[in-house]
Short mmCIF file of C-alpha atoms and ligand atoms in Angstrom, two decimals:
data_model
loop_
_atom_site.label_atom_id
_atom_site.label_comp_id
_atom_site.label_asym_id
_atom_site.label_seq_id
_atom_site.Cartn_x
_atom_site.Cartn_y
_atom_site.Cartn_z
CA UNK A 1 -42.32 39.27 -19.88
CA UNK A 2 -42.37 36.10 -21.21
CA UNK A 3 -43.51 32.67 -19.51
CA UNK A 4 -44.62 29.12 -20.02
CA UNK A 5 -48.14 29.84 -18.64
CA UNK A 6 -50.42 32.41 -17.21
CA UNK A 7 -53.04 31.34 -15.09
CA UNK A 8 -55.82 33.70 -14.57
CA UNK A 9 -57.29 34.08 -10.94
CA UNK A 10 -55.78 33.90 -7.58
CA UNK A 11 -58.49 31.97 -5.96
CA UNK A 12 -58.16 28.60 -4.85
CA UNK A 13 -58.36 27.33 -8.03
CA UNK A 14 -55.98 29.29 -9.73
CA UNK A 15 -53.17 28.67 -7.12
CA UNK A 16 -53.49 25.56 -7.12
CA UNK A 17 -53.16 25.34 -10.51
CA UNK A 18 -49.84 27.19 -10.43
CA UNK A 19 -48.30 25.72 -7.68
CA UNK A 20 -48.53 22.74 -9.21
CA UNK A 21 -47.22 23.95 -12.81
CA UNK A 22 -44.90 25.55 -10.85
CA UNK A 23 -43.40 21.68 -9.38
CA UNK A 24 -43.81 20.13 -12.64
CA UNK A 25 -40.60 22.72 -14.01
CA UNK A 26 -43.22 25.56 -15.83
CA UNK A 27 -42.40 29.16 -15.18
CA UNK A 28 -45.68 30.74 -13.91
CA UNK A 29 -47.30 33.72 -14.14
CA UNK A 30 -50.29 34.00 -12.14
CA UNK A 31 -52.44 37.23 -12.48
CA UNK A 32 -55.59 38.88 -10.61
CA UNK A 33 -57.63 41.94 -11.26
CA UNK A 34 -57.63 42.45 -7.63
CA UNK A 35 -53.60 41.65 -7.33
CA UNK A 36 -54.10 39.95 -4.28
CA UNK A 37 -54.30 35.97 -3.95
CA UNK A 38 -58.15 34.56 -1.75
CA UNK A 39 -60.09 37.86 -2.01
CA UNK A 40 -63.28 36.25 -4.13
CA UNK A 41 -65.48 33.25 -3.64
CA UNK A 42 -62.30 31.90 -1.79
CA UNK A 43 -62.07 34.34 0.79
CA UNK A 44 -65.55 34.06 1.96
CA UNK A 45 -66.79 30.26 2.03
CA UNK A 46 -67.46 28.05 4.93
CA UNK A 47 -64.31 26.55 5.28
CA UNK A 48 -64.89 23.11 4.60
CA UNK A 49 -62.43 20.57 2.53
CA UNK A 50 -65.25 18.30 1.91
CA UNK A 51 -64.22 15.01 1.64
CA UNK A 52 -67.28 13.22 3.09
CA UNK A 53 -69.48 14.74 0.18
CA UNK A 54 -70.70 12.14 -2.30
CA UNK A 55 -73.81 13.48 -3.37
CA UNK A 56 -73.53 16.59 -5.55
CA UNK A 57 -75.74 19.25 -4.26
CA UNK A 58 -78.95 18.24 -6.36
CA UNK A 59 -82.46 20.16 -7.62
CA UNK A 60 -84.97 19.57 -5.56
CA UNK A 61 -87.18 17.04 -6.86
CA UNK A 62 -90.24 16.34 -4.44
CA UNK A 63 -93.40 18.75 -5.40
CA UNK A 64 -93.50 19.15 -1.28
CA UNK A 65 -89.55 20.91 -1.70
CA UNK A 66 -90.67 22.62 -4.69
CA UNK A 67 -93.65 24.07 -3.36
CA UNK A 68 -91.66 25.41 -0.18
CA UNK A 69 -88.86 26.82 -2.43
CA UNK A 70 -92.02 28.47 -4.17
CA UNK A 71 -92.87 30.29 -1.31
CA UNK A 72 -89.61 31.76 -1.25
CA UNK A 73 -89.50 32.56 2.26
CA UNK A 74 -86.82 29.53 3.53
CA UNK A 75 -83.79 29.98 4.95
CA UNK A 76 -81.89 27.83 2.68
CA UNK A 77 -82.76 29.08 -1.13
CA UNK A 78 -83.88 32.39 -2.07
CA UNK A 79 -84.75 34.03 -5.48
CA UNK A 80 -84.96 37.10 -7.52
CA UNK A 81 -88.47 36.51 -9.39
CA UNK A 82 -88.01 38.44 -11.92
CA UNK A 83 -84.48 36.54 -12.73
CA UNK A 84 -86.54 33.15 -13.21
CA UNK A 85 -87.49 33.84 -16.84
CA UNK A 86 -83.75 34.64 -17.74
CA UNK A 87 -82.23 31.44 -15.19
CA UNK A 88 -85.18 28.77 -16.58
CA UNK A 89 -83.17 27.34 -18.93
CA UNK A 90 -80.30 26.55 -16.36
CA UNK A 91 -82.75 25.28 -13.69
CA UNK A 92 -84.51 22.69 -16.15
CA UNK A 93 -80.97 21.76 -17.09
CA UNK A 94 -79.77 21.70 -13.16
CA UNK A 95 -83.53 19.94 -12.67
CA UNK A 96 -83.25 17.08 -15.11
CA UNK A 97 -79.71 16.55 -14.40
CA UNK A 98 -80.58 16.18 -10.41
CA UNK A 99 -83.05 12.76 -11.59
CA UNK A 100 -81.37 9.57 -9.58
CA UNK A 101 -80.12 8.20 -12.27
CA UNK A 102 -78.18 11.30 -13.35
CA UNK A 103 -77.16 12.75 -10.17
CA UNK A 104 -75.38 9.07 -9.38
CA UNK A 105 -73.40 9.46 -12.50
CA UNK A 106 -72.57 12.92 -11.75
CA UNK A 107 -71.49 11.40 -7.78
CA UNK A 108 -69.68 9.33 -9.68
CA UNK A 109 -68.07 11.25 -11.83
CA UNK A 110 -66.73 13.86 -9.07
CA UNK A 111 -65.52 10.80 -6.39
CA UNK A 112 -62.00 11.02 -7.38
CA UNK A 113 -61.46 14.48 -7.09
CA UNK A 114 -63.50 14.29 -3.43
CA UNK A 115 -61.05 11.17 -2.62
CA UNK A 116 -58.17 13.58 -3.26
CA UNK A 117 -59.43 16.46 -1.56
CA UNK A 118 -58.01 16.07 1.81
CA UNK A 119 -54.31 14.59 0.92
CA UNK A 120 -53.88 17.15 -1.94
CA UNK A 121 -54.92 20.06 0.35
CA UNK A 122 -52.04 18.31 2.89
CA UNK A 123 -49.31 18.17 0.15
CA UNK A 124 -49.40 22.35 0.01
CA UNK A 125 -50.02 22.25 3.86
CA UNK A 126 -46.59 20.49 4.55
CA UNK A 127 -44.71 22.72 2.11
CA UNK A 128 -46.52 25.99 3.70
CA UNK A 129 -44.94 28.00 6.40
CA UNK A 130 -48.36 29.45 7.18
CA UNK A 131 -51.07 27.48 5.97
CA UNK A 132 -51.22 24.41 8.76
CA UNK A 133 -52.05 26.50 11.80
CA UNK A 134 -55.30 27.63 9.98
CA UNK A 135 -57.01 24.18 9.89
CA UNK A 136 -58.84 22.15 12.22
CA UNK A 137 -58.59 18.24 11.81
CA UNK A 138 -62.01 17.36 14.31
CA UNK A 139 -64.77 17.31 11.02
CA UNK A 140 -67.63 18.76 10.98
CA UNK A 141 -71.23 18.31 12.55
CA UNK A 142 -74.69 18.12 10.36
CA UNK A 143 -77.44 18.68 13.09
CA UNK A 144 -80.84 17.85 13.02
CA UNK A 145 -83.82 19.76 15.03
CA UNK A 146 -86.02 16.35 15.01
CA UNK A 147 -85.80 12.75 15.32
CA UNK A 148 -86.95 11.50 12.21
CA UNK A 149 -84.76 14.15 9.99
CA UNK A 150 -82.02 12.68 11.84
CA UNK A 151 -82.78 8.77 11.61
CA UNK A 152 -83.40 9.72 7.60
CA UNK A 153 -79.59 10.84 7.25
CA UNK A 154 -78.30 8.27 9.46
CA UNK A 155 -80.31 5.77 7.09
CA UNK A 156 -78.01 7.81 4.32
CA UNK A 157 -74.86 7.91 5.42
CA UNK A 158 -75.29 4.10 6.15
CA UNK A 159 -75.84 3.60 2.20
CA UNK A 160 -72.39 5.24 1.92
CA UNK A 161 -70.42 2.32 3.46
CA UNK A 162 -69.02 0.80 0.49
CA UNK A 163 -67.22 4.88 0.40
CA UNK A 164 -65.48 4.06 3.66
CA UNK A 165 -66.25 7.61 5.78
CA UNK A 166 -65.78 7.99 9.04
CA UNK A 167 -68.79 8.90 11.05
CA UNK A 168 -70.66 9.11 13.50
CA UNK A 169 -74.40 9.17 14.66
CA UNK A 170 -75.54 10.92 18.31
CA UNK A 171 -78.71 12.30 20.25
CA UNK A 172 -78.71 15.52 21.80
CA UNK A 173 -76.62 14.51 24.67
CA UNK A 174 -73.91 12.83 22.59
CA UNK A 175 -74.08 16.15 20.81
CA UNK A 176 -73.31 18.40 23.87
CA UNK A 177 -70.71 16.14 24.91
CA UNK A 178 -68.57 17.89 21.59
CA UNK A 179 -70.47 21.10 21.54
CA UNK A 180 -71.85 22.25 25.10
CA UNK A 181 -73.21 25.38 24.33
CA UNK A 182 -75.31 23.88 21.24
CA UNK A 183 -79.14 22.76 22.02
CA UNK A 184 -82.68 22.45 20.80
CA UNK A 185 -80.98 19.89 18.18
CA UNK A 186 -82.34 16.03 18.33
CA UNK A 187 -78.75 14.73 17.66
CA UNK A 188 -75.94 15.18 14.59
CA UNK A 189 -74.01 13.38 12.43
CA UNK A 190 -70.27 13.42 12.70
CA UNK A 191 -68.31 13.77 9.88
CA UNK A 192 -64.80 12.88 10.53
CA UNK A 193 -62.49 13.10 7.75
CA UNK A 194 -63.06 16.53 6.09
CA UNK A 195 -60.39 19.36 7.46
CA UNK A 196 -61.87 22.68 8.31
CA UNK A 197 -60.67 26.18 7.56
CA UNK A 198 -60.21 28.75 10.45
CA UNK A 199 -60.03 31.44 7.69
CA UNK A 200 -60.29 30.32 3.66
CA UNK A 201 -58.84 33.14 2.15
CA UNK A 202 -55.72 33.35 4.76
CA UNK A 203 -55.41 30.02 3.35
CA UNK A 204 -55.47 30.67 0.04
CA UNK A 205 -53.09 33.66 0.35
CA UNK A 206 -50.77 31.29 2.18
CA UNK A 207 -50.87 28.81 -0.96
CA UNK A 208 -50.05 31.71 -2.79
CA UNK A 209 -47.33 33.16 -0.76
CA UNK A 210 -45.46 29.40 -0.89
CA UNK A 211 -45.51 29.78 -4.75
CA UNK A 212 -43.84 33.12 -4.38
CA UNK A 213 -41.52 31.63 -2.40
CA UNK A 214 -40.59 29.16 -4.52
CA UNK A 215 -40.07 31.80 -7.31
CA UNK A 216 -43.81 32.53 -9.18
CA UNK A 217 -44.88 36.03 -9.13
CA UNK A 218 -48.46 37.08 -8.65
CA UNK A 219 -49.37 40.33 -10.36
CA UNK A 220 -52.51 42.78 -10.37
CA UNK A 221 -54.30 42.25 -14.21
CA UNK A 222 -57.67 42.61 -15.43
CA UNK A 223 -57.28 39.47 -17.80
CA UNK A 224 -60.49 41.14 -20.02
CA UNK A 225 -58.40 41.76 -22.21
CA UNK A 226 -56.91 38.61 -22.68
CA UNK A 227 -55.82 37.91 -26.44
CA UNK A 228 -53.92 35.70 -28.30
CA UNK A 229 -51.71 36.95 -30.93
CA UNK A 230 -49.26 34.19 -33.27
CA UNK A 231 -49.00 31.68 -30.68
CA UNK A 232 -48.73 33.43 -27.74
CA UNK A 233 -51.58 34.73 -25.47
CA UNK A 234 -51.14 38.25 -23.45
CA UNK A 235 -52.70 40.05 -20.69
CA UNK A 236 -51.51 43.61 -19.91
CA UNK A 237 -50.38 44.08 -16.27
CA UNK A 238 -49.86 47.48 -15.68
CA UNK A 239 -46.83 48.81 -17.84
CA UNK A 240 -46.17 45.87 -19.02
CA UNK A 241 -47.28 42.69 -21.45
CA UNK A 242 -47.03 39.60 -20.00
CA UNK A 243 -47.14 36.48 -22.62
CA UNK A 244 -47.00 32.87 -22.50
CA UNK A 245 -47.99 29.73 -25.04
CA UNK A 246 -50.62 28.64 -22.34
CA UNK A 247 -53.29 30.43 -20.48
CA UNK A 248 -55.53 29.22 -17.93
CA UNK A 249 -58.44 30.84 -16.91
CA UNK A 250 -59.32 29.99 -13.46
CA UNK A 251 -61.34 33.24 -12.19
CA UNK A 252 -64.40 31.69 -10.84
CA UNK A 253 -67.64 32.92 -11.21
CA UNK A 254 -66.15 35.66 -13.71
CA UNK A 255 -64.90 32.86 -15.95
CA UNK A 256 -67.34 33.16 -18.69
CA UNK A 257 -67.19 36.74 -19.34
CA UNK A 258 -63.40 36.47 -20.19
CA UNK A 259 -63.86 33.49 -22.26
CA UNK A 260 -67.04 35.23 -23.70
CA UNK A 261 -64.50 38.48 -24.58
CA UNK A 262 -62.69 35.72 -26.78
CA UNK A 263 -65.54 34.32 -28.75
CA UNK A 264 -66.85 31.12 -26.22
CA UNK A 265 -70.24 30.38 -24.42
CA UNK A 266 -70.05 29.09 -21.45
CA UNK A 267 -73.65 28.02 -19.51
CA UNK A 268 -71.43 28.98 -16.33
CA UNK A 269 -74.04 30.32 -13.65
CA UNK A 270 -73.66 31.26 -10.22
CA UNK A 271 -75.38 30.49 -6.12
CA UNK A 272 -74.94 33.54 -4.35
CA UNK A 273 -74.29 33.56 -0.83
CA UNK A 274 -74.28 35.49 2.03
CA UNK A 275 -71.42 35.60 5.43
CA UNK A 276 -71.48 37.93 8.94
CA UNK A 277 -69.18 37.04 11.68
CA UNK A 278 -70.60 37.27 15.23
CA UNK A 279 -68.57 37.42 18.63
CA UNK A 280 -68.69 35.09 21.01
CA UNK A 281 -70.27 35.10 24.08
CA UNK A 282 -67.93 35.19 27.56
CA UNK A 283 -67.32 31.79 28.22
CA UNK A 284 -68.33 29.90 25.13
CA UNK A 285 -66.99 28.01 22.60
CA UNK A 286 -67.89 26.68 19.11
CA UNK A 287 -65.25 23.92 18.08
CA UNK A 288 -66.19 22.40 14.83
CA UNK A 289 -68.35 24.25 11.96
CA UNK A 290 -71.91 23.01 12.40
CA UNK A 291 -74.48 22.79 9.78
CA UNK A 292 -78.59 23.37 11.07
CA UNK A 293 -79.57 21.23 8.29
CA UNK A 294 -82.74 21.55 9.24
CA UNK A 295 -82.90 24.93 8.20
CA UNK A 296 -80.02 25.20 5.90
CA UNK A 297 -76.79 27.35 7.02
CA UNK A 298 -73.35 26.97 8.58
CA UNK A 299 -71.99 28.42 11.74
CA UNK A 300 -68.01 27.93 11.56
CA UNK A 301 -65.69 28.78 14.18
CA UNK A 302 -63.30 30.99 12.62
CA UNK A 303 -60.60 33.45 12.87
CA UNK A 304 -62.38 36.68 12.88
CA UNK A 305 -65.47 34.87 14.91
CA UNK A 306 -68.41 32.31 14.34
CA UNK A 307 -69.08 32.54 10.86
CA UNK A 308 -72.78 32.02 9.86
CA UNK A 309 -72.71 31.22 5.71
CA UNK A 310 -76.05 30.99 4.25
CA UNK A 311 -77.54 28.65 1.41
CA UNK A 312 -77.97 29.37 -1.92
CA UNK A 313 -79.57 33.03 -3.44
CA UNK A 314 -80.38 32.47 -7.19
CA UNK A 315 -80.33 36.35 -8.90
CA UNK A 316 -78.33 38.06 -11.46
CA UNK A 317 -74.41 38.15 -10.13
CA UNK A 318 -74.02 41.56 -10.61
CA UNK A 319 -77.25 42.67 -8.90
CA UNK A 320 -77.41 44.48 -5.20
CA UNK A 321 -77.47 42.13 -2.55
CA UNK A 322 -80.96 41.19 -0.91
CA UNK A 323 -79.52 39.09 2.83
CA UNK A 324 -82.87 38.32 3.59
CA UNK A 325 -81.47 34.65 4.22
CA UNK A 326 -78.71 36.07 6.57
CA UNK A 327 -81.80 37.63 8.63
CA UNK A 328 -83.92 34.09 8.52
CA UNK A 329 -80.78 32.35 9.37
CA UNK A 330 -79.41 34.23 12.09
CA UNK A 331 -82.82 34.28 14.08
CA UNK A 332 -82.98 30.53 13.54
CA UNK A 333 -79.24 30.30 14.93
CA UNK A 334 -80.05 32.32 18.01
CA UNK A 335 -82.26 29.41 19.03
CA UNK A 336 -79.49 26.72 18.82
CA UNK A 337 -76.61 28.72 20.00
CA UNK A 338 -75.74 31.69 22.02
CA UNK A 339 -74.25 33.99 18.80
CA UNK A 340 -72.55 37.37 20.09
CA UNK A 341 -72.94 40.46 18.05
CA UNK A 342 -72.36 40.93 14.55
CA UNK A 343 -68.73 42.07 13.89
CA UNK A 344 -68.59 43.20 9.93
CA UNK A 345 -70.10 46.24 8.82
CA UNK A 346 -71.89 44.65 5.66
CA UNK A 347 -72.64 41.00 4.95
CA UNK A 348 -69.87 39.68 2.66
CA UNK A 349 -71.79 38.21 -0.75
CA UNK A 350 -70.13 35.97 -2.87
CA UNK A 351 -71.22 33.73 -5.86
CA UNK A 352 -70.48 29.99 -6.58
CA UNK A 353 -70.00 28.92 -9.97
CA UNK A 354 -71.93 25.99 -11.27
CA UNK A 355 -72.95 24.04 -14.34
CA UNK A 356 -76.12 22.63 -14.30
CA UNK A 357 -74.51 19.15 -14.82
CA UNK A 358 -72.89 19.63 -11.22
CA UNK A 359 -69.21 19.05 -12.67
CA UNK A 360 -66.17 21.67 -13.13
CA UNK A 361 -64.85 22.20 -16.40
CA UNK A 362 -61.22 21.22 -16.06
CA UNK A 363 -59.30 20.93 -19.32
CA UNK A 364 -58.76 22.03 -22.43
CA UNK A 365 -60.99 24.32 -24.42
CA UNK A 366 -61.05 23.81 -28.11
CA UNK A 367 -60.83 26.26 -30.84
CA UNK A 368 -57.44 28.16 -29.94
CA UNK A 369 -54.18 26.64 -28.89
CA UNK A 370 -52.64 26.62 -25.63
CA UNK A 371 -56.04 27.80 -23.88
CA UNK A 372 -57.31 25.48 -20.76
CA UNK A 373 -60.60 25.87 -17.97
CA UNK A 374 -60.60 25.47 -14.32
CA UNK A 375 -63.95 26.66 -13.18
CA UNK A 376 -67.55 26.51 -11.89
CA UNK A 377 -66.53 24.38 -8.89
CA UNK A 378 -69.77 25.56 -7.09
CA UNK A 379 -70.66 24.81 -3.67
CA UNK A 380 -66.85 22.79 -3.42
CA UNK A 381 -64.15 24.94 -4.92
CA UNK A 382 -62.17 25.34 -1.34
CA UNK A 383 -62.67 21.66 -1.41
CA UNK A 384 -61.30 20.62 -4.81
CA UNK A 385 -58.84 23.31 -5.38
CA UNK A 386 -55.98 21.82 -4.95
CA UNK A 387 -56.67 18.29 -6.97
CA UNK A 388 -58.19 20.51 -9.77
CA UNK A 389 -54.64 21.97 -9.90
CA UNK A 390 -52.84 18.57 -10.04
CA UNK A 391 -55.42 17.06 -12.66
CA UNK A 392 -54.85 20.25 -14.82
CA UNK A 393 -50.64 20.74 -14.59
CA UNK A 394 -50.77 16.68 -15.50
CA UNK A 395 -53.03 17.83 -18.44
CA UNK A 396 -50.94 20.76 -19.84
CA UNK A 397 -47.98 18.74 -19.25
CA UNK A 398 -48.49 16.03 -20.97
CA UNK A 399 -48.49 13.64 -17.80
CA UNK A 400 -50.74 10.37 -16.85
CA UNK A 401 -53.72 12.57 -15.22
CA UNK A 402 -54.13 11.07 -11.77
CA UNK A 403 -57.84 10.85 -12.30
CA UNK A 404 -59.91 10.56 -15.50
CA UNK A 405 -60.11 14.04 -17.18
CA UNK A 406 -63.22 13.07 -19.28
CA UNK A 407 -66.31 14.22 -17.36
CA UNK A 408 -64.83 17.57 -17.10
CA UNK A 409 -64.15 18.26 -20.13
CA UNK A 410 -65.07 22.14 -21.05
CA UNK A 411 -65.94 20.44 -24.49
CA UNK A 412 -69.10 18.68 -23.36
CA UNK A 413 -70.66 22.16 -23.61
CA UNK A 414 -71.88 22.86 -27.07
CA UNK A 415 -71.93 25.88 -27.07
CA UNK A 416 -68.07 26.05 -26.14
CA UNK A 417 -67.21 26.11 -29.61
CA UNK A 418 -65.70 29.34 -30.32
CA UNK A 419 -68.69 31.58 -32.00
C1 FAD B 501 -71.43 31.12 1.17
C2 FAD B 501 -70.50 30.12 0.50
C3 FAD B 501 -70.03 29.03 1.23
C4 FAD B 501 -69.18 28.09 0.63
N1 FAD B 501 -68.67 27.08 1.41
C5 FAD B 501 -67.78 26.20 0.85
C6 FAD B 501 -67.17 25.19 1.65
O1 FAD B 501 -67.38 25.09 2.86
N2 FAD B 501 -66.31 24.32 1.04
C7 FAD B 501 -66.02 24.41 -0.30
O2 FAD B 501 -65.28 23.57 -0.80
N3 FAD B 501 -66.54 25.40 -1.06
C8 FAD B 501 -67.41 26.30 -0.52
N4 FAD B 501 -67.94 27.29 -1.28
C9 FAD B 501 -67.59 27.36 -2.71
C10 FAD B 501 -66.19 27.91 -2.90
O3 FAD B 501 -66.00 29.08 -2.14
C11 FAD B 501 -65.94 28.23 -4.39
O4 FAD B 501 -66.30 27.12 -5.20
C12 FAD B 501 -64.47 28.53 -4.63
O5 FAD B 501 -64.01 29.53 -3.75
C13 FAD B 501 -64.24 28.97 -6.06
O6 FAD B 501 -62.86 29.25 -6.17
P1 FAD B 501 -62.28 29.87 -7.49
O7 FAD B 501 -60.80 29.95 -7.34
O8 FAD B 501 -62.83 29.15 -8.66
O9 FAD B 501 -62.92 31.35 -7.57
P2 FAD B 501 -62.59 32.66 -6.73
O10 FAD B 501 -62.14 32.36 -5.36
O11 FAD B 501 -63.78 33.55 -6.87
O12 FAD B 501 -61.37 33.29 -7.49
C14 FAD B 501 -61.52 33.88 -8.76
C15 FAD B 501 -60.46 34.97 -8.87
O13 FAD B 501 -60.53 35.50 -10.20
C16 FAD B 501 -60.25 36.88 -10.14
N5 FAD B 501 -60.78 37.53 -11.33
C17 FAD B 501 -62.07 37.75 -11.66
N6 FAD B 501 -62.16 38.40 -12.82
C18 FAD B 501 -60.89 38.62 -13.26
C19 FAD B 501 -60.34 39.28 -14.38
N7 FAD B 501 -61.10 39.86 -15.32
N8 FAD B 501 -58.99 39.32 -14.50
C20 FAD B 501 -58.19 38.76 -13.55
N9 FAD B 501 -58.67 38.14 -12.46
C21 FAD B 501 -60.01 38.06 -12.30
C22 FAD B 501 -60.95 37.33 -8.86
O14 FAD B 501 -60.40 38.55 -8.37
C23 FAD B 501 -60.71 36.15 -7.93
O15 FAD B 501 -59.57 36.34 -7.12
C24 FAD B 501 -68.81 28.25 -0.72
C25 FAD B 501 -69.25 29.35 -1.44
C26 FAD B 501 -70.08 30.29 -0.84
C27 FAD B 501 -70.53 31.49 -1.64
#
C-alpha cells in the first residue's frame, strides 16, 4: 500500500498533522499501535486549549520551592528518588533553561503557536460533525486560597498586557457568582479566551473520524519497526506493508524509542500524571475547569464527571504508578468543592513529553530522507495540536510555514545525529 506519507500516532498531534497533509492534496496514511485515534496522553489531559499561556511551565528556581519539592510530599510534583541519578542530567538542563533570561526566549519562541491555538483548533471544529458539541467557550478559572497569592498573579497577568488576554480578576464573592458551589478560595483569575474540552480524547477521535471522512485511513501498527528501505520508509500493519517517501513520527511520549530503533537520540523525557473522575453531588454544578493553584491540580467538568488531573510525577515512564498526588489532591479538593464519588476503577496515568528547553521538536530530522518530528509537546499538546499540524504539512510541502520553524527544529539536539 503505497502513500505520500505515514504519520505515526493518532494522538492529537498526529491527526493534526494528517488532516492537514490530507487538505494540502497528500494521500495519508496514519497508523497507531493501539488502532484507535485519542487513546494516549490525548485521551487523558485536562482539557484545556491554552491560549492564555505565555510562560512555559518553568524549573523552580527559589531555594524556598526547591526545598518544598525536596520534601516530596506536595501535591503538585512528586518523584521517584531513586530515578534522580538517571533524570539529573535533564533537570540541570530543564533548571538552567528555566533562568529569566532563558525561559523569556523560550515564551517567546512558543507565542505563535499559543496565538494559533484557539483558531486552528476552530478550523477542524467547523469541518467536524462531532467535535463542536464537546467544547466549552466560558475559559477557565486559576483560584487562589489567600490574598496575597492572588494579588501576586493579578500583578502577573497585568505584565501580560502588551499579549492582549482577556481576563479577569475577583474575590471570593465574584468567584461564587460563576461557580456557587466553590469556597474557601480568596478570589480567581479569569481566563477568557482558552476553549475547554468536555472530553479530549472524544475530541481527538472526532478529528480523526473527519479525516476518514474525507478519505485517510487510520490503521492498527506498531511503527517499531519502522524502516526505510531505497527511498521509501515502511511500517507493517497487519498483513500488509504500508510505504510512503515521508514518515512522521508523532507518537508522543514513545517518540524516542522509535527514532532510537532507527539510530537517533532524542533527550525526549516525560511528566507523568495522574486523572479519576468523581460524580457530582445532587444539585451541583461545576461549569468551567478550575485550577487550586495553590496546591497544584485541575478539577474539569467533563463528560464522564469532574475530572481532577494532577501535577507533574517525575519517574521512569514505564514504571508502576505511585497516585500518591491523586490522594493529596483529592483531600485538598474536598475542602473547596463538594466532589461525589470516584467513578473509574483505577486512576488513568499518562506521561507528557518534554525537552528540557520547553519547545516541541517540529520538523525535519536529519540524517535520512523524507523523515520529520512532531513531539514532546509536554504540558500543551491538546493545546498546540492542531497548529503543530499546519506548521509541519507547510514544512513537508514545501509551503511559506505560517510561523517560524526555527526554534523547533529536532536538529538543535546534538545528539539527533543519527549514531
Ligand atoms: C495529567 C495531564 C494533564 C494535561 N492537561 C493538558 C491540558 O489541559 N492542555 C494541553 O494542551 N495539554 C495537556 N496535557 C498534555 C497533553 O495531553 C499532551 O501534550 C498531548 O496529549 C500529547 O499528544 P501527542 O499526540 O503528542 O501524544 P499522545 O496523545 O500520547 O499520542 C501518541 C500516540 O502514539 C501511539 N504510539 C505509541 N507508540 C507507538 C508505536 N510504536 N507505533 C504506533 N503508534 C504508537 C500511541 O498509541 C498514541 O496514540 C496534559 C497531560 C497530562 C498527563
Amino acid at each position: 500500500m503505497r502513500y505520500d506519507v505515514i504519520v505515526i500516532g493518532a494522538g492529537i498531534v498526529g491527526v493534526s498533522v494528517a488532516l492537514h497533509l490530507q487538505a494540502a492534496g497528500r494521500s495519508v496514511i496514519l497508523v497507531d499501535k493501539v488502532g484507535a485515534a485519542g487513546t494516549g496522553t490525548s485521551y487523558g489531559n485536562a482539557g484545556l486549549v491554552e491560549r492564555a499561556s505565555i510562560i512555559p511551565y518553568a524549573f523552580p528556581r527559589a531555594l524556598s520551592e526547591i526545598i518544598r519539592y525536596g520534601l516530596n510530599r506536595s501535591a503538585d510534583a512528586h518523584y521517584h528518588a531513586s530515578f534522580l541519578p538517571r533524570i539529573a542530567p535533564f533537570l540541570f538542563s530543564y533548571w538552567r533553561n528555566s533562568s529569566p533570561l532563558r525561559l523569556a526566549e523560550a515564551a517567546r519562541d512558543l507565542l505563535p503557536l499559543f496565538e494559533a491555538s484557539v483558531s486552528e483548533h476552530d478550523a477542524f471544529l467547523n469541518d467536524s460533525p462531532n467535535a463542536a458539541a464537546l467544547f466549552s467557550r466560558r475559559g477557565w478559572i486559576k483560584a487562589f486560597h489567600n490574598g496575597d497569592a492572588l494579588a501576586a498573579a493579578v500583578s502577573d497577568a497585568e505584565a501580560l498586557a502588551s499579549f492582549g488576554l482577556t481576563w479577569e480578576a475577583m474575590d471570593s464573592n465574584g468567584l461564587a457568582q460563576i461557580e456557587p458551589y466553590v469556597r474557601n478560595m480568596a478570589g480567581a483569575i479569569h481566563w477568557k479566551d482558552p476553549i475547554t474540552a468536555l472530553d479530549p480524547g472524544a475530541v481527538t477521535a472526532a478529528y480523526a473520524d473527519l479525516f476518514i471522512l474525507r478519505g485517510g485511513s487510520l490503521k492498527a501498527a506498531d511503527a517499531m519497526g519502522l524502516r526505510q528501505e531505497g527511498t521509501l520508509w515502511r511500517v507493517s500493519a497487519g498483513n500488509e506493508v504500508v510505504c510512503a517517501r515521508e514518515a512522521v513520527v508523532a507518537a508522543g511520549p514513545w517518540s524516542a524509542d522509535i527514532l532510537g530503533r532507527l539510530g537517533y537520540r532524542f533527550p525526549l523525557a516525560v511528566k507523568r500524571g495522574y486523572h479519576m473522575h468523581y460524580s457530582l453531588e445532587a444539585g451541583t454544578t461545576l461549569t468551567h475547569p478550575l485550577l487550586d493553584a495553590t496546591t497544584g491540580y485541575v478539577l474539569a467538568p467533563m463528560a464522564k464527571g469532574v475530572r481532577l488531573t494532577t501535577g507533574v510525577e517525575i519517574a521512569p515512564r514505564d514504571a508502576r504508578p505511585t497516585p500518591v498526588q491523586l490522594d493529596r489532591a483529592e483531600a485538598a479538593a474536598l475542602r473547596i468543592f463538594p466532589l461525589g464519588k470516584r467513578v473509574d476503577p483505577e486512576p488513568w496515568m499518562g506521561f507528557r513529553p518534554v525537552f528540557a528547553d520547553m519547545r516541541p521538536a517540529i520538523g525535519k530530522i536529519s540524517g535520512s530522507d523524507g523523515l520529520w518530528a512532531a513531539f514532546g509537546h509536554g504540558h500543551h499538546g491538546f493545546t498546540l495540536g492542531p497548529a503543530t499540524g499546519r506548521l509541519l504539512a507547510e514544512m513537508i510541502c514545501g509551503r511559506k510555514p505560517f510561523v517560524n520553524p526555527v526554534p523547533y527544529s529536532p536538529t538543535r539536539f546534538r545528539g539527533q545525529v543519527k549514531s
